[in-house]
Amino acid sequence: MTFKRAFTTKQSVRRAWINATALGVYELMLNGDKVGTDYFAPGFTSYDHQIQYQTYDVSGLIGSENMLIAVVAGGWAAGSFNYVRKNKISADRQAFLCELHLEYTDGSYEIVVTDESWQVSEEGNYRMAEWYDGETYDATVDLGQIAWKQATLTAPRNSPLLLAQYGDPVRAQEEMKPISCTHSPGGEVIYDFGQNFAGVISAKLSGKKNQEIIFRHAEVLVEGELFVKSLRTAKATATYICKEGPQTYSPRLTYMGFRYVGVRGISAEDLQLSALVLHSDFEEIGEFECSNELINQLHSNIRWGGKSNFVDIPTDCPQRDERQGWTGDLAVFARTACYNFDLSRFLDKWLADMRAEQAPGGGLPMVIPRAGDHWPRMATSAWGDSCILVPWAEYLARGDKRLLERQYPTIKKFLKAAKWWSEFLSFTPSSRHVWRFPFHFGDWCAPDETARQWLKKGKWVGTAYFSNSCGLAAQIADLLGYEEDAAYYRKLRSRINEAYRQVFTDSRGNLKKEFQTAYVLPLHFNMTEGTETAVMADNLVRLVREAGNKLTTGFTGTPYLLFALSDNGYPDKAYELLLQEGCPSWLYEVKAGGTTIWERWDALRPDGTVNIGDLSGNKKDEESSGGMVSFNHYANGAVGDWLYRRMVGMEPTSGGYRTFKVAPVLGGGISSAKGSIKTPYGRASSEWSIQDNRFTIHIEVPVSSLCTLSMPNGEQYKLESGYYTFNCEAI
Ligand code: BGC
């Protein structure tokens, strides 16, 4: 929908600004100029509870005769969204709200507001704009020639708070140039941008009136053609209808996840194509590099996974008919993300929606904002544990206790619900707190297994995550001064640990039903005691060996797999898995040409075919639905946390790096590694190298921060702010 309002200024203007928001996503133009640089304003929030508005300084754009135009697409509120493709989730139709403030040089003041003096048309330039299907833009449309109607007033369904923008707006972050331009067998001109990312094309072209150009998008090519089946119902197509002569086009009201663009309707000579990377406007604060180029590429893939999926909210993927705020994906990726990016505003915004959408009984939506999701709000492991894991990761990185304070009631309610469910139908005292019900995703996306098998591992995963969350809740309660709560959560945690031991193991560290994740979680979450720890670690090593030195973990086990090994006496095994190049492994994806992290380890099979997945175990279903495979899902990129915390060896020991430790784990033939973080206290860095069996490390400790350095030979140093170099024999 396009809204317009003409207005005349009474005299010369000293200052002018606009406050605006919409149900849908809007783009504003004043006298033909785009207002602001944001994409997808007002952003995605829990619209029943809160909607952001934006403020733009337009002093420089005002004349005496003015035309204010607002194009509002359906976006998340009124457009087609969610994998079941709902429409009008939060609003019956697009709506726009705006105040234009004019301060005249004589001190007088005027406000132009959205009211019935505005006009609206459905015949504007945008014939279609949707998240999944893309955009159709008709440049021949002259807004002066189309039919306009008087705008009518509408109200949001609920009474959301209108809040000044508090999240990071989505903006164009960089321009990508194609690395090649070829012809597909089917006759499309294929541009390869060399990198999978979220964004839009940007075209400079020379066209004829009514010439139609079609830009299709895909993450991979199969036999030289765009592979779009994995996009499921998403058409991911931008169609541009030209006016006469030289012109430019770049979509404003949609985005795609892609590396390749296929173009029809124009010859390569008449088109200059680039692309804009879009994501929320946060700062990149972490750097990592080591002597192994494949690992460096993995790190790059992890970062691109983050950037592509932090588009106003943390999404699961940027390309197919989903792009939703799946909580579990961020639960496991949050620590890695917070090493790489300053996500304080971004996460604070998302967590506000989580708090608003929690059920009174403590359950949480599986996707936040919930927008059209049909799942009941319930306590479910890993996905629900995001209410603790995400703010905890952010607190460790930035040190802002107020976020924990805000989040604490949500944590308490969630754990209360988890406890209730863990006692449900538990008839023996020993099985109390084995968390089975109501539902767990289990070891989601474990390789070579069906969805049913992932879900069946729910009780091991659920119980271990529950223990970990109680441990973190106790630490949070301590920090906030709730001593009784802290003691309560510690006690509950030891009962959960005992239940895991009693029900799942022989009490000596041997699982009755063995799988890697079921050893990884208790080991990494410190649920084990005495000799049990070493037995579990040995068993894990055996399972890895039996799997051909490969991992068999899904979303919930993978992030902690290398920690479970390296922290329990097997650093070499951790490096062996990290450096594994066969499928499934991180470097398999790198060697197969991946530039982001994949949802399935074998998304691209060794034979070059795409594994479009099969959720139901039903072949027919797989064929018709396009299955479940994305080349840009960050969850398995959670290994980035290990690269910083173990290979570089740097990790906060109190919020915001007020204190931190450096304890590099050597191995895998890695001869140097360095990492740095812009902490709230300043830059912290660690850079080590091995030469002629001599280990040398340079450390940078920011002002007011304290570092404990552990050298490979066991020596320890307490370091105050400053630059240091130490060396010892490399052991
Ligand atoms: C999403 C995942 C998500 C999962 C949960 C998928 O469709 O893409 O990343 O966590 O569903 O079931």
XYZ file of C-alpha atoms in Angstrom, residues 37 44 61 103 144 165-166 173 185 236 249 307 471 526 529 574 618 688 722 726:
20
model
C 18.879 4.308 5.861
C 10.006 -7.258 14.234
C 14.663 17.599 2.912
C 9.738 23.978 13.955
C 0.666 11.196 -10.141
C 13.599 2.253 18.480
C 15.628 0.276 21.007
C 26.488 -3.353 5.738
C 22.044 -24.654 -19.404
C 12.798 -15.617 -3.560
C 16.817 -1.068 -8.711
C 25.434 -12.015 10.186
C 23.465 -24.317 37.744
C 29.875 -30.701 35.140
C 31.633 -36.856 40.055
C 39.144 -32.627 20.216
C 8.133 -40.526 4.119
C 50.497 -17.438 20.712
C 49.126 -3.978 30.234
C 55.846 -15.006 28.105
